[in-house]
Tab-separated table of C-alpha atoms in Angstrom:
chain	number	residue	atom	x	y	z
E	1	UNK	CA	29.649	-5.209	-1.880
E	2	UNK	CA	33.149	-6.244	-0.867
E	3	UNK	CA	33.947	-9.409	1.002
E	4	UNK	CA	34.764	-9.305	4.735
E	5	UNK	CA	38.446	-9.024	5.570
E	6	UNK	CA	40.243	-12.325	5.221
E	7	UNK	CA	37.406	-13.906	3.286
E	8	UNK	CA	37.172	-14.294	-0.499
E	9	UNK	CA	34.052	-13.140	-2.350
E	10	UNK	CA	31.207	-15.654	-2.435
E	11	UNK	CA	30.694	-17.238	-5.866
E	12	UNK	CA	27.285	-18.552	-6.842
E	13	UNK	CA	25.202	-19.588	-9.816
E	14	UNK	CA	21.435	-19.323	-10.282
E	15	UNK	CA	19.160	-22.045	-11.619
E	16	UNK	CA	15.566	-21.287	-12.631
E	17	UNK	CA	13.348	-24.180	-13.770
E	18	UNK	CA	10.401	-23.119	-15.889
E	19	UNK	CA	7.525	-24.333	-18.010
E	20	UNK	CA	7.618	-21.157	-20.067
E	21	UNK	CA	5.214	-19.022	-18.049
E	22	UNK	CA	5.212	-15.264	-18.771
E	23	UNK	CA	6.358	-14.562	-15.192
E	24	UNK	CA	9.807	-15.927	-16.089
E	25	UNK	CA	10.694	-12.657	-17.783
E	26	UNK	CA	9.780	-10.687	-14.635
E	27	UNK	CA	11.833	-13.077	-12.519
E	28	UNK	CA	14.954	-12.574	-14.620
E	29	UNK	CA	14.430	-8.823	-14.891
E	30	UNK	CA	14.239	-8.576	-11.076
E	31	UNK	CA	17.430	-10.623	-10.809
E	32	UNK	CA	19.112	-8.293	-13.307
E	33	UNK	CA	18.103	-5.206	-11.260
E	34	UNK	CA	19.271	-6.543	-7.899
E	35	UNK	CA	22.374	-4.888	-6.472
E	36	UNK	CA	25.360	-6.755	-5.141
E	37	UNK	CA	27.790	-9.445	-6.290
E	38	UNK	CA	26.693	-10.905	-9.591
E	39	UNK	CA	26.101	-14.614	-10.245
E	40	UNK	CA	28.823	-16.453	-12.104
E	41	UNK	CA	26.106	-17.714	-14.414
E	42	UNK	CA	22.338	-17.937	-14.727
E	43	UNK	CA	20.817	-21.137	-16.099
E	44	UNK	CA	17.172	-21.424	-17.130
E	45	UNK	CA	15.945	-25.000	-17.530
E	46	UNK	CA	13.074	-25.304	-19.989
E	47	UNK	CA	10.892	-28.172	-18.688
E	48	UNK	CA	8.194	-27.934	-21.336
E	49	UNK	CA	7.531	-31.476	-22.644
E	50	UNK	CA	6.859	-30.336	-26.194
E	51	UNK	CA	8.458	-26.967	-26.863
E	52	UNK	CA	7.259	-25.642	-30.243
E	53	UNK	CA	9.984	-22.995	-30.287
E	54	UNK	CA	13.125	-22.154	-28.294
E	55	UNK	CA	12.471	-20.284	-25.071
E	56	UNK	CA	13.249	-16.590	-25.366
E	57	UNK	CA	14.673	-15.094	-22.161
E	58	UNK	CA	16.086	-11.626	-21.394
E	59	UNK	CA	19.795	-11.246	-20.589
E	60	UNK	CA	21.051	-10.810	-17.039
E	61	UNK	CA	23.972	-8.440	-16.420
E	62	UNK	CA	24.117	-7.874	-20.165
E	63	UNK	CA	25.007	-11.506	-20.746
E	64	UNK	CA	22.848	-14.142	-22.475
E	65	UNK	CA	21.179	-16.561	-20.089
E	66	UNK	CA	22.028	-20.199	-20.724
E	67	UNK	CA	18.899	-22.233	-21.577
E	68	UNK	CA	18.846	-26.027	-21.153
E	69	UNK	CA	16.082	-28.570	-21.748
E	70	UNK	CA	14.748	-31.215	-19.342
E	71	UNK	CA	11.870	-32.488	-21.531
E	72	UNK	CA	8.966	-32.190	-19.111
E	73	UNK	CA	10.345	-34.507	-16.416
E	74	UNK	CA	9.326	-32.193	-13.565
E	75	UNK	CA	11.022	-29.570	-11.400
E	76	UNK	CA	13.305	-32.024	-9.570
E	77	UNK	CA	14.791	-33.230	-12.839
E	78	UNK	CA	14.967	-29.674	-14.167
E	79	UNK	CA	16.918	-28.491	-11.116
E	80	UNK	CA	19.303	-31.445	-11.437
E	81	UNK	CA	19.872	-30.457	-15.059
E	82	UNK	CA	20.774	-26.951	-13.939
E	83	UNK	CA	22.912	-28.237	-11.056
E	84	UNK	CA	25.062	-30.309	-13.419
E	85	UNK	CA	25.641	-27.261	-15.602
E	86	UNK	CA	26.635	-24.756	-12.881
E	87	UNK	CA	30.291	-24.471	-11.958
E	88	UNK	CA	30.101	-22.552	-8.676
E	89	UNK	CA	30.430	-23.543	-5.010
E	90	UNK	CA	26.890	-22.282	-4.279
E	91	UNK	CA	23.770	-22.897	-6.379
E	92	UNK	CA	20.724	-20.707	-5.805
E	93	UNK	CA	17.415	-22.150	-6.959
E	94	UNK	CA	14.658	-19.686	-7.826
E	95	UNK	CA	11.155	-20.449	-9.043
E	96	UNK	CA	10.136	-18.695	-12.235
E	97	UNK	CA	7.237	-16.916	-10.485
E	98	UNK	CA	9.300	-15.089	-7.831
E	99	UNK	CA	10.827	-11.628	-7.918
E	100	UNK	CA	13.964	-11.060	-5.881
E	101	UNK	CA	14.357	-7.809	-3.929
E	102	UNK	CA	16.388	-4.872	-5.166
E	103	UNK	CA	19.243	-5.644	-2.740
E	104	UNK	CA	18.803	-9.405	-3.045
E	105	UNK	CA	22.284	-10.127	-4.429
E	106	UNK	CA	23.911	-8.090	-1.679
E	107	UNK	CA	21.909	-9.845	1.040
E	108	UNK	CA	22.568	-13.228	-0.580
E	109	UNK	CA	26.301	-12.578	-0.457
E	110	UNK	CA	25.992	-11.768	3.235
E	111	UNK	CA	23.911	-14.915	3.855
E	112	UNK	CA	26.485	-17.131	2.166
E	113	UNK	CA	29.502	-15.364	3.682
E	114	UNK	CA	28.041	-15.992	7.148
E	115	UNK	CA	27.501	-19.696	6.446
E	116	UNK	CA	29.604	-22.070	8.485
E	117	UNK	CA	31.758	-24.819	7.032
E	118	UNK	CA	28.980	-27.391	7.593
E	119	UNK	CA	26.154	-25.176	6.383
E	120	UNK	CA	24.707	-26.978	3.399
E	121	UNK	CA	21.950	-24.527	2.526
E	122	UNK	CA	20.540	-21.073	3.302
E	123	UNK	CA	16.888	-20.227	2.703
E	124	UNK	CA	15.630	-16.824	1.599
E	125	UNK	CA	12.716	-14.967	3.172
E	126	UNK	CA	9.582	-15.290	1.058
E	127	UNK	CA	6.832	-12.684	1.102
E	128	UNK	CA	3.420	-13.328	-0.498
E	129	UNK	CA	1.410	-10.160	-1.205
E	130	UNK	CA	-2.285	-10.546	-0.336
E	131	UNK	CA	-5.207	-8.254	-1.174
E	132	UNK	CA	-5.491	-5.244	1.114
E	133	UNK	CA	-9.206	-4.608	0.449
E	134	UNK	CA	-10.630	-8.070	1.210
E	135	UNK	CA	-9.934	-11.365	2.936
E	136	UNK	CA	-7.766	-13.779	0.935
E	137	UNK	CA	-9.251	-16.709	-0.906
E	138	UNK	CA	-8.438	-20.315	-0.054
E	139	UNK	CA	-5.924	-20.426	-2.916
E	140	UNK	CA	-4.302	-17.169	-1.793
E	141	UNK	CA	-4.021	-18.388	1.802
E	142	UNK	CA	-2.438	-21.618	0.570
E	143	UNK	CA	0.177	-19.679	-1.390
E	144	UNK	CA	0.799	-17.439	1.640
E	145	UNK	CA	1.775	-20.574	3.552
E	146	UNK	CA	5.061	-20.429	1.668
E	147	UNK	CA	6.125	-17.615	3.977
E	148	UNK	CA	6.515	-20.086	6.816
E	149	UNK	CA	7.549	-23.101	4.764
E	150	UNK	CA	10.876	-24.698	5.586
E	151	UNK	CA	13.495	-25.063	2.856
E	152	UNK	CA	11.250	-24.047	-0.028
E	153	UNK	CA	13.215	-23.961	-3.274
E	154	UNK	CA	11.352	-20.842	-4.417
E	155	UNK	CA	14.539	-19.171	-3.096
E	156	UNK	CA	16.988	-21.665	-1.656
E	157	UNK	CA	20.790	-21.560	-1.858
E	158	UNK	CA	22.608	-24.888	-1.540
E	159	UNK	CA	26.291	-25.640	-1.314
E	160	UNK	CA	27.032	-27.634	-4.458
E	161	UNK	CA	29.195	-30.038	-2.461
E	162	UNK	CA	26.242	-30.898	-0.213
E	163	UNK	CA	23.933	-31.461	-3.153
E	164	UNK	CA	26.323	-33.734	-4.927
E	165	UNK	CA	26.980	-35.670	-1.718
E	166	UNK	CA	23.314	-36.707	-1.549
E	167	UNK	CA	22.761	-37.108	-5.276
E	168	UNK	CA	20.765	-33.953	-5.909
E	169	UNK	CA	16.984	-33.891	-6.145
E	170	UNK	CA	15.041	-37.141	-6.193
E	171	UNK	CA	13.398	-37.261	-9.617
E	172	UNK	CA	10.686	-39.623	-8.404
E	173	UNK	CA	8.962	-36.482	-7.166
E	174	UNK	CA	7.328	-35.308	-10.429
E	175	UNK	CA	5.651	-32.157	-9.091
E	176	UNK	CA	6.641	-28.960	-7.348
E	177	UNK	CA	5.676	-30.613	-4.071
E	178	UNK	CA	7.797	-32.339	-1.398
E	179	UNK	CA	10.886	-32.551	-3.613
E	180	UNK	CA	12.359	-29.670	-1.626
E	181	UNK	CA	11.463	-31.209	1.754
E	182	UNK	CA	12.954	-34.540	0.682
E	183	UNK	CA	16.205	-32.880	-0.367
E	184	UNK	CA	16.432	-30.901	2.863
E	185	UNK	CA	15.979	-34.021	5.003
E	186	UNK	CA	18.656	-35.900	3.052
E	187	UNK	CA	21.094	-33.011	3.271
E	188	UNK	CA	20.587	-32.747	7.058
E	189	UNK	CA	20.772	-36.545	7.493
E	190	UNK	CA	24.144	-36.398	5.717
E	191	UNK	CA	25.472	-34.113	8.455
E	192	UNK	CA	24.924	-30.688	6.926
E	193	UNK	CA	23.112	-27.819	8.554
E	194	UNK	CA	20.422	-25.639	6.988
E	195	UNK	CA	19.741	-22.051	8.011
E	196	UNK	CA	17.548	-19.099	7.183
E	197	UNK	CA	19.049	-15.991	5.640
E	198	UNK	CA	17.978	-12.366	5.428
E	199	UNK	CA	17.524	-11.832	1.693
E	200	UNK	CA	13.948	-11.170	0.618
E	201	UNK	CA	12.007	-12.466	-2.339
E	202	UNK	CA	8.455	-11.702	-3.447
E	203	UNK	CA	6.225	-14.631	-4.371
E	204	UNK	CA	3.033	-13.279	-6.020
E	205	UNK	CA	-0.085	-15.443	-6.042
E	206	UNK	CA	-0.381	-16.781	-9.553
E	207	UNK	CA	-3.803	-16.860	-11.279
E	208	UNK	CA	-5.677	-20.120	-10.865
E	209	UNK	CA	-9.033	-21.604	-11.853
E	210	UNK	CA	-11.702	-23.057	-9.589
E	211	UNK	CA	-10.284	-26.584	-9.629
E	212	UNK	CA	-6.670	-25.864	-8.724
E	213	UNK	CA	-7.111	-27.286	-5.222
E	214	UNK	CA	-8.514	-30.484	-6.699
E	215	UNK	CA	-5.499	-30.962	-8.968
E	216	UNK	CA	-3.201	-30.290	-5.996
E	217	UNK	CA	-4.415	-33.529	-4.380
E	218	UNK	CA	-1.993	-35.419	-6.609
E	219	UNK	CA	0.619	-34.392	-4.044
E	220	UNK	CA	-0.785	-37.010	-1.677
E	221	UNK	CA	1.090	-39.582	-3.729
E	222	UNK	CA	4.313	-37.705	-2.945
E	223	UNK	CA	3.451	-37.800	0.760
E	224	UNK	CA	3.333	-41.585	0.480
E	225	UNK	CA	6.852	-41.552	-0.995
E	226	UNK	CA	8.046	-39.211	1.781
E	227	UNK	CA	6.764	-41.610	4.429
E	228	UNK	CA	8.450	-44.539	2.699
E	229	UNK	CA	11.783	-42.731	2.410
E	230	UNK	CA	11.912	-40.865	5.714
E	231	UNK	CA	9.544	-42.651	8.112
E	232	UNK	CA	6.264	-41.607	9.765
E	233	UNK	CA	7.785	-38.627	11.571
E	234	UNK	CA	8.965	-36.876	8.415
E	235	UNK	CA	6.293	-34.201	8.929
E	236	UNK	CA	7.883	-32.914	12.104
E	237	UNK	CA	11.457	-33.117	10.852
E	238	UNK	CA	10.609	-31.290	7.631
E	239	UNK	CA	8.471	-28.658	9.359
E	240	UNK	CA	5.518	-29.572	7.119
E	241	UNK	CA	1.828	-29.214	8.082
E	242	UNK	CA	0.166	-32.515	8.864
E	243	UNK	CA	-2.830	-32.057	6.561
E	244	UNK	CA	-6.314	-33.551	6.778
E	245	UNK	CA	-5.778	-37.050	5.355
E	246	UNK	CA	-7.263	-38.785	8.416
E	247	UNK	CA	-10.417	-36.702	8.199
E	248	UNK	CA	-10.544	-37.269	4.442
E	249	UNK	CA	-10.380	-41.018	5.101
E	250	UNK	CA	-13.301	-40.795	7.537
E	251	UNK	CA	-15.439	-38.680	5.203
E	252	UNK	CA	-14.643	-40.882	2.197
E	253	UNK	CA	-15.420	-43.998	4.230
E	254	UNK	CA	-18.771	-42.570	5.305
E	255	UNK	CA	-19.675	-41.711	1.714
E	256	UNK	CA	-18.674	-45.163	0.482
E	257	UNK	CA	-20.648	-46.859	3.265
E	258	UNK	CA	-23.708	-44.751	2.449
E	259	UNK	CA	-23.592	-45.775	-1.199
E	260	UNK	CA	-23.046	-49.459	-0.532
E	261	UNK	CA	-25.730	-49.548	2.165
E	262	UNK	CA	-28.236	-47.896	-0.153
E	263	UNK	CA	-27.529	-50.485	-2.834
E	264	UNK	CA	-27.993	-53.268	-0.277
E	265	UNK	CA	-31.337	-51.812	0.865
E	266	UNK	CA	-30.073	-50.937	4.335
E	267	UNK	CA	-31.764	-47.578	4.542
E	268	UNK	CA	-30.992	-46.829	8.172
E	269	UNK	CA	-27.284	-47.408	7.770
E	270	UNK	CA	-27.272	-45.478	4.501
E	271	UNK	CA	-29.024	-42.511	6.103
E	272	UNK	CA	-26.640	-42.450	9.076
E	273	UNK	CA	-23.533	-42.760	6.904
E	274	UNK	CA	-24.868	-40.173	4.481
E	275	UNK	CA	-25.451	-37.757	7.336
E	276	UNK	CA	-21.905	-38.258	8.589
E	277	UNK	CA	-20.578	-37.679	5.058
E	278	UNK	CA	-22.610	-34.476	4.714
E	279	UNK	CA	-21.462	-33.188	8.111
E	280	UNK	CA	-17.826	-33.947	7.328
E	281	UNK	CA	-18.044	-32.285	3.935
E	282	UNK	CA	-19.758	-29.232	5.433
E	283	UNK	CA	-17.101	-28.947	8.159
E	284	UNK	CA	-14.346	-29.042	5.531
E	285	UNK	CA	-16.033	-26.417	3.385
E	286	UNK	CA	-16.633	-24.159	6.406
E	287	UNK	CA	-13.016	-24.470	7.545
E	288	UNK	CA	-11.905	-23.202	4.118
E	289	UNK	CA	-14.631	-20.583	3.716
E	290	UNK	CA	-14.961	-18.951	7.103
E	291	UNK	CA	-11.856	-16.747	6.821
E	292	UNK	CA	-12.338	-16.057	3.122
E	293	UNK	CA	-13.847	-13.158	1.194
E	294	UNK	CA	-17.468	-14.458	1.282
E	295	UNK	CA	-18.134	-13.892	-2.389
E	296	UNK	CA	-20.516	-16.060	-4.392
E	297	UNK	CA	-17.625	-17.313	-6.526
E	298	UNK	CA	-15.587	-18.394	-3.504
E	299	UNK	CA	-18.573	-20.031	-1.806
E	300	UNK	CA	-19.434	-22.081	-4.887
E	301	UNK	CA	-15.794	-23.077	-5.306
E	302	UNK	CA	-15.431	-24.189	-1.690
E	303	UNK	CA	-18.644	-26.199	-1.706
E	304	UNK	CA	-17.887	-27.931	-4.987
E	305	UNK	CA	-14.253	-28.760	-4.279
E	306	UNK	CA	-14.832	-29.777	-0.653
E	307	UNK	CA	-17.067	-32.589	-1.892
E	308	UNK	CA	-14.496	-34.059	-4.270
E	309	UNK	CA	-11.207	-33.406	-2.487
E	310	UNK	CA	-11.506	-36.087	0.267
E	311	UNK	CA	-11.976	-39.107	-2.057
E	312	UNK	CA	-9.349	-37.802	-4.485
E	313	UNK	CA	-6.854	-37.265	-1.665
E	314	UNK	CA	-7.405	-40.830	-0.466
E	315	UNK	CA	-7.177	-42.192	-3.994
E	316	UNK	CA	-3.883	-40.443	-4.723
E	317	UNK	CA	-2.422	-41.471	-1.367
E	318	UNK	CA	-3.311	-45.106	-2.021
E	319	UNK	CA	-1.886	-44.894	-5.552
E	320	UNK	CA	1.326	-43.435	-4.144
E	321	UNK	CA	1.577	-46.179	-1.543
E	322	UNK	CA	1.155	-48.860	-4.191
E	323	UNK	CA	3.661	-47.212	-6.537
E	324	UNK	CA	6.346	-46.661	-3.913
E	325	UNK	CA	5.731	-49.526	-1.469
E	326	UNK	CA	9.059	-51.169	-2.357
E	327	UNK	CA	11.144	-47.997	-2.373
E	328	UNK	CA	14.084	-48.397	0.038
E	329	UNK	CA	14.261	-45.988	2.976
E	330	UNK	CA	16.831	-43.216	2.659
E	331	UNK	CA	20.134	-43.864	4.410
E	332	UNK	CA	22.967	-41.365	4.515
E	333	UNK	CA	26.275	-42.705	3.292
E	334	UNK	CA	28.941	-42.135	5.946
């Protein structure tokens, strides 16, 4: 694809953080097959904490892919490692479990060529394939939410100048959760604009066990940091769903009251609080199950996890508040 008249070709680099999952090979192979202007360089950042052997990756465009290490410090630190290594005006971040479209590079070039002088980032269009023969599970629906997510770094191109102006990713976010929303808010607060492009990227649902939604509750600690950095309205500004923390607080409180009342011999209070806990837990499980596939496996998973998610969500949110209660609010440097 040639550049529009009077405009030089867009130059970009690609950064892919990984923990060594097998899907990395498919990600790089899809990038290699895409048609259009080629990246100046592709950098894979190996974020395995204890790598027993060097990461083996396929070449892209017939050239070896540069592999760096970030020692298990999380995706934010891994992306910063890649950002420091890329010498290009645009840096495209891809997750290792995505597969770019066949014309992705061509569409990317068009997205970046159309960017205005104050455009700091351009998001790709994510598509999550769901089963055609049954209703999606709770985990599959959660992954499908990426299709409407704002500024997800599964496929997000940033102007390197904008990233360096705000200091890159905040490495206090240790998970693949909220670090992209935090960066987007800081970039916009610094006076840059973010837009959505037309390039398309597939984000398959990765395999997961029954307890994946329970482990995901650790992200509530990151929500506490987001509130500290960006204020109580960060949800709206980042285009993020509000979540169920208030309901989780109520259900957890009812369960705690039931237990304490039972120990104190206050049977009436214990029975009432226990009933409220059971109703709240049942409502949560039904909300997750009613649009699902109605298999025995999914029903058992929803019932089991719906009982433990509310107290864990509250626990992680409280831990995050305690950990980050003295973090200074973000202020753009003029």
